[in-house]
Amino acid sequence: MTQPRHYDLNHTSIWAKLHQHQRATRHMHMRELFAADPQRFQRFSLSLGPLLMDYSKHRITERTLELLFELADAAHLKDWRQRMRAGEAINVSEKRAVLHMALRGQAGDDFQVDGQPVMAQVLAVRARMAAFAEQVRSGAWLGFDGRPIRAVVNLGIGGSDLGPLLACRALRPYAAAQLDMRFVANLDGQHLAQALQGLEPATTLFIVASKSFTTPETLMNAEAARAWLLAAAPTEAVARHFVAISSQTERVRAFGIDPANMFEFWDWVGGRYSVWSAIGLSVMLSIGPAAFEDFLAGARRMDAHFLEAPFAQNIPVILALLGVWYNTFYRAHTHAIMPYDQGLARLPAYLQQLDMESNGKRVGRYGETLDFDTGPVIWGEVGVNSQHAFFQLLHQGTRLVPCDFIVPMRSHYPLDRHHEALVANCFAQTEALMRGKTEAEVLGELAGLDGDTLDMLLPQKLFPGNQPSTTLALDAITPHTLGMLLAMYEHKVFVQGVIWGINSFDQWGVEYGKQLARQIQPELADASAALAHDASTNALIAHYRARKAQP
Ligand code: F6P
């Protein structure tokens, strides 16, 4: 075995300096930082077209950022960024390039993999998707009984579900009214059964979305969907009602889908980075090819910014470094995402996969053990609803939880008072989390009380504040701004992976459970099969067998 290369950033002087800086500044309160510097917002905010990032409500000074930029330099961030752009196989464990940026490229861009240009194939697939989308949207693509398609069901999971689902929900104001978009990911039969409720086989189109075309959840749902269609239609109907998105032509053919109905993507696209590829077909069907181009253009704009802007003005770089500051140097374990937009309700789930499947690793890219905390637990919920659920813990709990607040300045829905109230809540939460409420302020509110009641209530009504948040204000949720937002998070995750020495583009950790499920499934079906698991798993299997056998 060759000697693994060592991750040693955590033994460098810059790492030590950041620890020292954290110890020296950890008692500093943001309320005082704001009071001391009337320019704090100007100093710690950035704009890129319709996106404003306010990162002034963080436990940072200019010195903190200087040190974090030094850390990024020490991790060779510029080199890694260039290596990704150049199509080098930076996904070292799978020996693959990482070129989701090429998926939003345009004619003339020089993206290459193994020295071969890739833009021609990217554009060819995009053009085929557009032609197909136009046919379906215009009603020219007919189902088996001659009627146009009215419902589209995307069958996929993980990256083959979350990105398109999020984008279709977020961009509903741009959607073709005649198409009912549905998504099925779960293996639980109720997901498919409920999605099919009210649909007619003759007017339903299924998209089987799977990069590997081996994912059992998706294939099982696709088989059940095909049986549902064929209960009402002749075998030839499959060609009118099933299309596939995959990097595996032969497996698509073996499943019974004509490769003529397949939209390809490539192994240099990770599943969680694939919404820009053919995996976005459902999005294109819903919003149309022109709006989909705008979605790609938004991402491309963020790519150019990420590749070119100096670190001190680079939105994804700063977002990533703030995350490293809390995660590594404050040992904050989680990071919350609060979109104040109903259409972005699935953003936390999308970012869970993007971030946690990418950076939830304990080993560096060359196999070395990392003895510090890496990717945080990402969680969150749509804003306002979450205020009435878990914000108590953010305001008065014991944990440091950095938060992202994402909010559009304009709504597509004509209830202006609602929107203003929504935005007010968003801004108010960032203010309350930052300021807190002091003893003097609480005493003012409790004037008139004294004695035991005051003693009991005072500590309960205090808010420590100093809870950090970034506010990402978008002019409106449009295809363009959504593209910018998602690309921004992709680059954030990349930067953090570089700092922590992680290969953010493989996901070995999801394999083991799948392997055991393949072993357990036949053991559930065959009551006589011998069991050789641990006592708990054996007992659970036995419990299932016994309960299943009951009437
Ligand atoms: O199990 C995890 C995973 O491999 C994800 O990385 C991926 O997005 C998802 O499964 C679906 O994979 P596929 O598109 O190959 O069906």
Coordinates of C-alpha atoms and ligand atoms in Angstrom, one line a residue:
M1 CA 0.0 0.0 0.0
T2 CA 1.3 3.4 -0.9
Q3 CA 1.8 5.8 2.0
P4 CA -1.3 8.0 2.3
R5 CA -0.8 11.7 1.9
H6 CA -1.4 13.5 5.1
Y7 CA -3.9 16.2 6.0
D8 CA -1.9 18.6 8.1
L9 CA -3.7 21.9 7.9
N10 CA -4.8 21.3 11.5
H11 CA -1.1 21.3 12.5
T12 CA -0.3 24.6 10.9
S13 CA 0.2 28.0 12.5
I14 CA -2.9 29.4 10.8
W15 CA -5.1 26.7 12.4
A16 CA -3.6 27.5 15.8
K17 CA -4.0 31.2 15.2
L18 CA -7.7 30.7 14.5
H19 CA -8.1 28.7 17.7
Q20 CA -6.4 31.5 19.6
H21 CA -8.5 34.1 17.9
Q22 CA -11.6 32.2 18.9
R23 CA -10.6 32.1 22.5
A24 CA -9.7 35.8 22.5
T25 CA -13.0 36.9 20.9
R26 CA -15.6 34.4 22.1
H27 CA -17.1 36.6 24.8
M28 CA -17.5 39.5 22.4
H29 CA -21.2 40.3 21.8
M30 CA -22.5 41.2 18.4
R31 CA -24.7 43.9 20.0
E32 CA -21.5 45.7 21.1
L33 CA -19.9 45.2 17.7
F34 CA -22.8 46.9 16.0
A35 CA -22.8 49.7 18.6
A36 CA -19.1 50.3 18.0
D37 CA -19.2 50.4 14.2
P38 CA -22.0 52.2 12.3
Q39 CA -20.5 50.8 9.1
R40 CA -20.8 47.2 10.1
F41 CA -23.5 46.3 7.6
Q42 CA -21.5 48.0 4.7
R43 CA -18.4 46.2 5.9
F44 CA -20.0 42.8 6.1
S45 CA -22.4 42.5 3.2
L46 CA -22.1 41.7 -0.5
S47 CA -24.4 42.0 -3.5
L48 CA -24.5 40.1 -6.8
G49 CA -27.3 41.4 -9.0
P50 CA -30.6 40.3 -7.4
L51 CA -28.9 38.7 -4.4
L52 CA -27.8 40.5 -1.2
M53 CA -25.9 38.6 1.4
D54 CA -25.8 40.2 4.9
Y55 CA -23.2 38.5 7.0
S56 CA -22.8 41.3 9.6
K57 CA -24.7 39.4 12.2
H58 CA -21.8 37.0 12.8
R59 CA -19.3 36.7 15.6
I60 CA -16.6 38.1 13.4
T61 CA -14.3 41.1 13.1
E62 CA -12.2 42.0 10.1
R63 CA -9.3 40.1 11.7
T64 CA -11.5 36.9 11.8
L65 CA -12.0 37.1 8.0
E66 CA -8.3 37.8 7.4
L67 CA -7.4 34.7 9.3
L68 CA -10.1 32.6 7.5
F69 CA -8.8 33.8 4.1
E70 CA -5.3 32.8 5.2
L71 CA -6.7 29.4 6.0
A72 CA -8.3 29.2 2.6
D73 CA -4.9 30.0 1.0
A74 CA -3.2 27.4 3.2
A75 CA -5.7 24.8 1.9
H76 CA -4.8 25.8 -1.7
L77 CA -8.4 26.8 -2.4
K78 CA -7.5 28.7 -5.6
D79 CA -5.7 25.6 -7.0
W80 CA -8.6 23.2 -6.1
R81 CA -11.1 25.6 -7.6
Q82 CA -9.0 25.7 -10.8
R83 CA -8.6 21.9 -10.8
M84 CA -12.4 21.5 -10.6
R85 CA -12.9 24.0 -13.5
A86 CA -10.3 22.2 -15.6
G87 CA -12.0 18.8 -15.3
E88 CA -9.3 17.1 -13.3
A89 CA -10.4 13.9 -11.6
I90 CA -10.7 15.6 -8.2
N91 CA -13.2 12.9 -7.1
V92 CA -10.1 10.8 -6.4
S93 CA -11.8 7.7 -4.9
E94 CA -13.9 7.3 -8.1
K95 CA -11.3 8.8 -10.4
R96 CA -13.9 11.2 -11.8
A97 CA -14.0 14.8 -12.9
V98 CA -16.5 17.1 -11.1
L99 CA -18.0 19.3 -13.8
H100 CA -21.5 20.3 -12.8
M101 CA -20.4 23.8 -13.9
A102 CA -20.3 22.5 -17.5
L103 CA -24.0 21.6 -17.3
R104 CA -24.9 25.2 -17.1
G105 CA -22.3 26.2 -19.7
Q106 CA -23.0 27.7 -23.1
A107 CA -21.6 27.3 -26.6
G108 CA -18.0 28.4 -26.7
D109 CA -17.2 27.4 -23.1
D110 CA -14.1 25.1 -23.0
F111 CA -15.1 22.5 -20.4
Q112 CA -13.1 19.3 -20.8
V113 CA -12.9 15.9 -19.3
D114 CA -9.8 13.8 -20.0
G115 CA -8.7 16.4 -22.5
Q116 CA -12.0 16.0 -24.5
P117 CA -14.4 18.9 -24.8
V118 CA -17.8 18.2 -23.3
M119 CA -20.0 21.2 -24.2
A120 CA -21.2 19.7 -27.5
Q121 CA -22.7 16.7 -25.8
V122 CA -24.2 18.9 -23.0
L123 CA -25.8 21.2 -25.5
A124 CA -27.1 18.3 -27.6
V125 CA -28.9 16.7 -24.7
R126 CA -30.2 20.1 -23.6
A127 CA -31.6 20.6 -27.1
R128 CA -33.3 17.2 -27.1
M129 CA -34.8 17.9 -23.7
A130 CA -36.1 21.2 -25.1
A131 CA -37.6 19.6 -28.2
F132 CA -39.3 17.0 -26.0
A133 CA -40.5 19.5 -23.5
E134 CA -42.0 21.6 -26.3
Q135 CA -43.9 18.6 -27.6
V136 CA -45.3 17.7 -24.3
R137 CA -46.2 21.3 -23.3
S138 CA -47.8 22.1 -26.6
G139 CA -49.9 18.9 -26.5
A140 CA -48.2 17.4 -29.6
W141 CA -46.9 14.4 -27.6
L142 CA -49.8 12.1 -27.4
G143 CA -50.6 9.3 -24.9
F144 CA -51.7 5.9 -26.1
D145 CA -55.3 6.9 -26.7
G146 CA -54.5 10.1 -28.7
R147 CA -54.9 12.6 -25.8
P148 CA -52.1 14.9 -24.7
I149 CA -50.1 14.5 -21.5
R150 CA -51.7 16.1 -18.4
A151 CA -49.5 14.8 -15.6
V152 CA -45.8 14.1 -15.2
V153 CA -44.6 11.8 -12.5
N154 CA -40.9 11.9 -11.7
L155 CA -39.6 8.6 -10.2
G156 CA -36.2 9.1 -8.6
I157 CA -34.6 9.5 -5.2
G158 CA -31.8 11.6 -3.6
G159 CA -30.3 13.8 -6.2
S160 CA -32.7 12.4 -8.8
D161 CA -35.6 13.8 -6.8
L162 CA -34.8 16.6 -4.4
G163 CA -33.4 19.1 -7.0
P164 CA -36.2 18.8 -9.5
L165 CA -38.8 18.7 -6.7
L166 CA -37.5 21.8 -5.1
A167 CA -37.2 23.7 -8.4
C168 CA -40.7 22.7 -9.6
R169 CA -42.2 23.8 -6.2
A170 CA -40.2 27.0 -6.0
L171 CA -41.0 28.0 -9.6
R172 CA -44.7 27.2 -9.7
P173 CA -45.5 30.8 -10.7
Y174 CA -43.7 30.0 -14.0
A175 CA -45.3 26.5 -14.5
A176 CA -47.4 25.4 -17.3
A177 CA -50.9 25.2 -15.8
Q178 CA -51.9 22.2 -17.9
L179 CA -49.2 19.9 -16.4
D180 CA -49.7 18.4 -13.0
M181 CA -46.1 17.7 -11.7
R182 CA -45.7 14.9 -9.1
F183 CA -42.7 13.3 -7.5
V184 CA -42.3 9.8 -6.0
A185 CA -39.1 8.9 -4.2
N186 CA -40.0 6.7 -1.2
L187 CA -40.1 2.9 -1.4
D188 CA -43.1 3.1 0.8
G189 CA -45.9 2.0 -1.5
Q190 CA -48.2 4.8 -0.2
H191 CA -46.0 7.4 -1.9
L192 CA -46.6 6.0 -5.4
A193 CA -50.2 5.0 -4.7
Q194 CA -51.0 8.6 -3.5
A195 CA -49.2 10.2 -6.4
L196 CA -51.2 8.2 -8.9
Q197 CA -54.5 9.1 -7.3
G198 CA -56.7 10.9 -9.7
L199 CA -54.4 10.4 -12.7
E200 CA -55.3 8.7 -15.9
P201 CA -52.8 6.3 -17.5
A202 CA -53.6 7.6 -21.0
T203 CA -52.5 11.2 -20.0
T204 CA -49.7 10.4 -17.6
L205 CA -46.0 10.6 -18.4
F206 CA -43.4 8.9 -16.2
I207 CA -39.8 10.0 -15.9
V208 CA -37.6 7.3 -14.5
A209 CA -34.6 9.4 -13.2
S210 CA -31.6 7.4 -12.0
K211 CA -28.0 8.1 -12.8
S212 CA -27.0 4.5 -12.0
F213 CA -30.2 2.9 -13.0
T214 CA -29.6 0.4 -10.2
T215 CA -31.3 2.2 -7.4
P216 CA -33.9 -0.3 -6.0
E217 CA -36.3 2.3 -4.7
T218 CA -36.6 3.9 -8.1
L219 CA -36.7 0.7 -10.1
M220 CA -39.3 -0.8 -7.9
N221 CA -41.5 2.3 -8.3
A222 CA -40.9 2.3 -12.0
E223 CA -41.9 -1.3 -12.3
A224 CA -45.1 -0.6 -10.3
A225 CA -45.8 2.4 -12.5
R226 CA -45.4 0.4 -15.6
A227 CA -47.8 -2.2 -14.3
W228 CA -50.3 0.5 -13.5
L229 CA -50.0 1.8 -17.1
L230 CA -50.2 -1.6 -18.7
A231 CA -53.3 -2.5 -16.7
A232 CA -55.0 0.0 -19.0
A233 CA -52.9 0.1 -22.1
P234 CA -51.1 -2.1 -24.6
T235 CA -47.3 -2.9 -24.2
E236 CA -46.4 -0.4 -27.0
A237 CA -47.8 2.4 -24.7
V238 CA -44.6 2.3 -22.7
A239 CA -42.8 4.2 -25.4
R240 CA -45.3 7.1 -25.2
H241 CA -45.5 7.1 -21.4
F242 CA -42.0 6.4 -20.1
V243 CA -38.8 8.3 -20.6
A244 CA -35.5 7.7 -18.7
I245 CA -32.8 9.9 -17.4
S246 CA -29.5 8.1 -16.8
S247 CA -25.9 7.7 -17.5
Q248 CA -26.4 3.9 -18.2
T249 CA -27.9 3.3 -21.6
E250 CA -27.7 -0.5 -21.5
R251 CA -29.5 -0.7 -18.1
V252 CA -32.3 1.6 -19.5
R253 CA -32.7 -0.7 -22.4
A254 CA -32.8 -3.8 -20.2
F255 CA -35.6 -2.2 -18.2
G256 CA -37.6 -1.9 -21.4
I257 CA -37.3 1.8 -22.1
D258 CA -36.2 2.6 -25.7
P259 CA -32.8 4.5 -25.5
A260 CA -34.5 6.9 -28.0
N261 CA -36.6 8.0 -25.0
M262 CA -33.5 8.4 -22.8
F263 CA -31.8 11.7 -21.9
E264 CA -28.2 11.1 -21.0
F265 CA -25.9 12.6 -18.4
W266 CA -22.4 11.6 -17.4
D267 CA -20.4 10.1 -14.6
W268 CA -18.7 13.4 -14.0
V269 CA -22.0 14.7 -12.6
G270 CA -22.7 13.8 -9.0
G271 CA -26.3 12.9 -8.2
R272 CA -26.7 15.8 -5.8
Y273 CA -25.2 18.2 -8.3
S274 CA -27.4 17.0 -11.2
V275 CA -30.5 19.3 -11.3
W276 CA -28.8 21.2 -14.1
S277 CA -28.5 18.1 -16.3
A278 CA -31.2 15.9 -17.9
I279 CA -32.3 15.2 -14.3
G280 CA -33.9 18.7 -14.6
L281 CA -36.3 17.4 -17.3
S282 CA -39.3 17.7 -15.1
V283 CA -38.3 21.3 -14.3
M284 CA -38.0 22.1 -18.0
L285 CA -41.4 20.4 -18.7
S286 CA -43.0 22.5 -16.0
I287 CA -41.4 26.0 -16.6
G288 CA -40.4 25.6 -20.3
P289 CA -37.0 25.6 -22.0
A290 CA -36.6 29.4 -22.0
A291 CA -37.1 29.7 -18.2
F292 CA -34.9 26.6 -17.7
E293 CA -32.1 28.4 -19.6
D294 CA -32.6 31.3 -17.2
F295 CA -32.2 28.9 -14.3
L296 CA -28.9 27.7 -15.8
A297 CA -27.9 31.3 -16.5
G298 CA -28.3 32.2 -12.8
A299 CA -26.1 29.3 -11.8
R300 CA -23.6 30.3 -14.5
R301 CA -23.5 33.8 -13.1
M302 CA -22.7 32.4 -9.6
D303 CA -20.0 30.2 -11.2
A304 CA -18.3 33.2 -12.8
H305 CA -18.5 35.1 -9.5
F306 CA -17.1 32.1 -7.5
L307 CA -14.2 31.6 -10.0
E308 CA -13.2 35.2 -10.4
A309 CA -14.1 37.3 -7.3
P310 CA -11.4 37.8 -4.7
F311 CA -12.1 35.9 -1.5
A312 CA -13.0 39.1 0.3
Q313 CA -15.9 39.7 -2.2
N314 CA -16.7 36.1 -2.9
I315 CA -20.2 35.1 -1.6
P316 CA -19.8 31.3 -1.6
V317 CA -16.2 31.6 -0.2
I318 CA -17.4 33.8 2.7
L319 CA -20.4 31.7 3.4
A320 CA -18.2 28.6 3.5
L321 CA -15.6 30.2 5.8
L322 CA -18.2 31.4 8.2
G323 CA -19.4 27.8 8.4
V324 CA -15.8 26.6 9.1
W325 CA -15.4 29.3 11.8
Y326 CA -18.4 27.9 13.8
N327 CA -18.0 24.3 12.9
T328 CA -14.3 23.8 13.4
F329 CA -13.4 26.6 15.8
Y330 CA -16.6 27.0 17.9
R331 CA -17.5 23.3 17.6
A332 CA -21.1 24.2 16.6
H333 CA -22.6 20.9 15.5
T334 CA -25.5 22.0 13.4
H335 CA -26.5 24.6 10.8
A336 CA -30.1 25.7 10.3
I337 CA -31.7 26.7 7.0
M338 CA -34.8 28.9 7.1
P339 CA -36.4 29.8 3.8
Y340 CA -39.1 32.5 4.3
D341 CA -40.8 31.4 1.1
Q342 CA -43.4 28.5 0.9
G343 CA -42.0 27.5 -2.5
L344 CA -38.6 26.8 -0.9
A345 CA -40.1 24.5 1.7
R346 CA -37.9 21.6 0.4
L347 CA -34.7 23.7 0.4
P348 CA -33.6 22.3 3.8
A349 CA -34.0 18.7 2.5
Y350 CA -32.2 19.5 -0.7
L351 CA -29.3 21.1 1.3
Q352 CA -29.2 18.2 3.7
Q353 CA -28.3 15.9 0.8
L354 CA -26.0 18.4 -0.9
D355 CA -24.0 19.2 2.3
M356 CA -24.2 16.1 4.4
E357 CA -23.7 13.5 1.6
S358 CA -20.8 15.7 0.4
N359 CA -19.0 16.6 3.6
G360 CA -20.3 14.1 6.2
K361 CA -16.9 12.3 6.1
R362 CA -14.4 11.3 8.8
V363 CA -11.6 10.5 6.4
G364 CA -9.7 12.9 4.1
R365 CA -9.5 12.5 0.4
Y366 CA -6.4 10.3 0.6
G367 CA -7.7 8.1 3.3
E368 CA -6.2 9.9 6.2
T369 CA -8.1 10.2 9.5
L370 CA -9.4 13.7 10.3
D371 CA -9.3 14.4 14.0
F372 CA -11.6 17.5 14.0
D373 CA -15.3 18.0 13.2
T374 CA -16.2 18.1 9.6
G375 CA -19.7 18.7 7.9
P376 CA -22.4 19.9 10.3
V377 CA -25.9 18.5 10.7
I378 CA -28.0 20.6 8.3
W379 CA -31.6 21.0 9.3
G380 CA -34.4 23.6 9.0
E381 CA -37.9 24.3 8.0
V382 CA -39.8 27.0 6.2
G383 CA -39.7 30.3 8.1
V384 CA -42.6 31.5 10.3
N385 CA -43.7 27.9 10.8
S386 CA -40.4 27.1 12.4
Q387 CA -40.7 30.1 14.7
H388 CA -43.7 28.4 16.2
A389 CA -41.8 25.1 16.5
F390 CA -38.1 25.2 17.3
F391 CA -37.1 28.8 17.5
Q392 CA -37.4 28.6 21.3
L393 CA -34.2 26.6 21.3
L394 CA -32.5 29.1 19.1
H395 CA -33.4 32.0 21.3
Q396 CA -32.9 30.5 24.8
G397 CA -31.4 27.0 24.4
T398 CA -27.8 26.2 25.3
R399 CA -26.5 25.6 21.8
L400 CA -24.8 27.8 19.2
V401 CA -26.7 27.3 16.0
P402 CA -25.6 29.4 13.0
C403 CA -28.6 30.0 10.7
D404 CA -29.3 31.0 7.1
F405 CA -32.4 33.1 6.5
I406 CA -33.5 33.2 2.8
V407 CA -36.1 35.6 1.8
P408 CA -37.5 37.2 -1.4
M409 CA -38.1 40.9 -1.4
R410 CA -41.1 40.5 -3.7
S411 CA -43.8 37.8 -3.8
H412 CA -45.5 36.4 -6.9
Y413 CA -48.7 36.2 -5.0
P414 CA -50.8 39.3 -4.7
L415 CA -51.3 39.3 -0.9
D416 CA -49.0 42.2 -0.1
R417 CA -49.8 42.4 3.6
H418 CA -48.9 38.8 4.0
H419 CA -45.6 39.3 2.3
E420 CA -44.7 42.3 4.4
A421 CA -45.6 40.5 7.5
L422 CA -43.5 37.5 6.4
V423 CA -40.4 39.7 5.7
A424 CA -40.9 41.5 9.0
N425 CA -40.8 38.2 10.8
C426 CA -37.7 37.2 9.0
F427 CA -35.8 40.4 9.8
A428 CA -37.1 40.4 13.3
Q429 CA -35.8 36.9 14.0
T430 CA -32.3 37.8 12.8
E431 CA -32.4 40.9 15.0
A432 CA -33.6 39.1 18.1
L433 CA -31.1 36.3 17.7
M434 CA -28.3 38.8 17.4
R435 CA -29.3 41.3 20.0
G436 CA -30.9 39.2 22.7
K437 CA -32.7 41.0 25.5
T438 CA -30.7 42.4 28.4
E439 CA -31.5 42.3 32.1
A440 CA -32.2 46.1 32.1
E441 CA -34.7 45.6 29.2
V442 CA -36.5 42.7 30.9
L443 CA -36.6 44.7 34.2
G444 CA -38.3 47.5 32.3
E445 CA -40.9 45.1 31.0
L446 CA -41.5 43.6 34.4
A447 CA -41.9 46.9 36.2
G448 CA -44.4 46.5 39.0
L449 CA -43.3 43.0 39.9
D450 CA -41.1 42.3 42.8
G451 CA -39.9 39.6 45.2
D452 CA -40.1 36.0 44.3
T453 CA -42.2 36.5 41.1
L454 CA -39.6 38.8 39.7
D455 CA -36.7 36.5 40.7
M456 CA -38.4 33.6 39.0
L457 CA -39.4 35.4 35.8
L458 CA -36.3 37.6 35.2
P459 CA -34.0 34.8 34.1
Q460 CA -36.7 33.2 32.0
K461 CA -37.3 36.3 30.0
L462 CA -33.7 37.0 29.3
F463 CA -32.4 36.4 25.8
P464 CA -28.6 35.9 25.5
G465 CA -28.5 36.8 21.8
N466 CA -25.2 36.5 20.0
Q467 CA -26.7 33.8 17.8
P468 CA -25.2 34.2 14.4
S469 CA -27.1 34.3 11.1
T470 CA -26.7 35.2 7.4
T471 CA -29.5 36.8 5.6
L472 CA -29.8 36.0 1.9
A473 CA -32.3 38.4 0.3
L474 CA -33.3 37.7 -3.2
D475 CA -35.3 40.3 -5.3
A476 CA -37.8 37.5 -6.0
I477 CA -37.7 33.8 -6.5
T478 CA -37.2 33.5 -10.2
P479 CA -35.5 30.8 -12.3
H480 CA -32.5 33.0 -12.4
T481 CA -32.2 33.7 -8.6
L482 CA -33.0 30.1 -7.8
G483 CA -30.1 29.0 -10.1
M484 CA -27.8 31.5 -8.3
L485 CA -28.9 30.3 -4.9
L486 CA -28.3 26.6 -5.5
A487 CA -25.0 27.1 -7.3
M488 CA -23.9 29.3 -4.3
Y489 CA -24.6 26.5 -1.9
E490 CA -22.8 24.0 -4.2
H491 CA -19.7 26.1 -4.1
K492 CA -20.0 26.7 -0.4
V493 CA -19.9 22.9 0.2
F494 CA -16.9 22.6 -2.2
V495 CA -14.9 25.2 -0.3
Q496 CA -15.6 23.6 3.0
G497 CA -14.6 20.2 1.6
V498 CA -11.3 21.8 0.4
I499 CA -10.6 23.3 3.8
W500 CA -11.3 20.0 5.6
G501 CA -9.4 18.0 3.1
I502 CA -12.5 16.0 2.1
N503 CA -13.5 14.5 -1.3
S504 CA -16.9 16.0 -1.4
F505 CA -18.0 14.0 -4.4
D506 CA -18.2 10.4 -3.3
Q507 CA -20.7 8.8 -0.8
W508 CA -19.4 5.4 0.4
G509 CA -21.3 5.9 3.6
V510 CA -24.7 5.2 2.0
E511 CA -23.6 1.7 0.7
Y512 CA -23.5 -0.4 3.8
G513 CA -27.2 0.0 4.8
K514 CA -28.2 -0.8 1.2
Q515 CA -26.1 -4.0 1.4
L516 CA -27.7 -5.2 4.6
A517 CA -31.2 -4.4 3.3
R518 CA -30.5 -6.7 0.4
Q519 CA -29.7 -9.4 2.8
I520 CA -32.7 -8.8 5.2
Q521 CA -35.4 -8.5 2.5
P522 CA -35.4 -12.2 1.6
E523 CA -35.2 -13.1 5.3
L524 CA -38.4 -11.2 6.0
A525 CA -40.1 -13.1 3.2
D526 CA -38.9 -16.6 4.1
A527 CA -39.8 -17.4 7.7
S528 CA -37.5 -20.5 7.7
A529 CA -34.4 -18.6 6.7
A530 CA -31.7 -18.7 9.5
L531 CA -30.8 -15.4 11.0
A532 CA -27.2 -14.5 11.9
H533 CA -27.5 -10.8 12.8
D534 CA -27.1 -9.3 16.3
A535 CA -29.8 -10.1 18.8
S536 CA -31.7 -6.9 18.2
T537 CA -31.9 -7.2 14.4
N538 CA -32.8 -10.9 14.7
A539 CA -35.6 -10.1 17.1
L540 CA -37.0 -7.3 14.9
I541 CA -37.0 -9.7 11.9
A542 CA -38.7 -12.4 14.0
H543 CA -41.3 -9.8 15.2
Y544 CA -42.0 -8.8 11.6
R545 CA -42.5 -12.4 10.5
A546 CA -44.8 -13.1 13.5
R547 CA -46.9 -9.9 13.0
K548 CA -47.1 -10.4 9.2
A549 CA -48.5 -13.9 9.7
Q550 CA -51.3 -12.6 11.9
P551 CA -54.7 -12.1 10.2
Ligands
F6P1 O1 -27.8 6.4 -2.1 C1 -27.3 7.7 -2.4 C2 -27.4 8.0 -3.9 O2 -26.4 7.3 -4.6 C3 -27.3 9.5 -4.1 O3 -26.0 9.9 -4.1 C4 -28.0 9.7 -5.3 O4 -28.4 11.0 -5.5 C5 -29.2 8.7 -5.1 O5 -28.7 7.7 -4.4 C6 -29.9 8.3 -6.3 O6 -29.0 7.6 -7.2 P1 -29.4 7.3 -8.7 O7 -29.7 8.6 -9.4 O8 -28.3 6.6 -9.3 O9 -30.7 6.5 -8.7

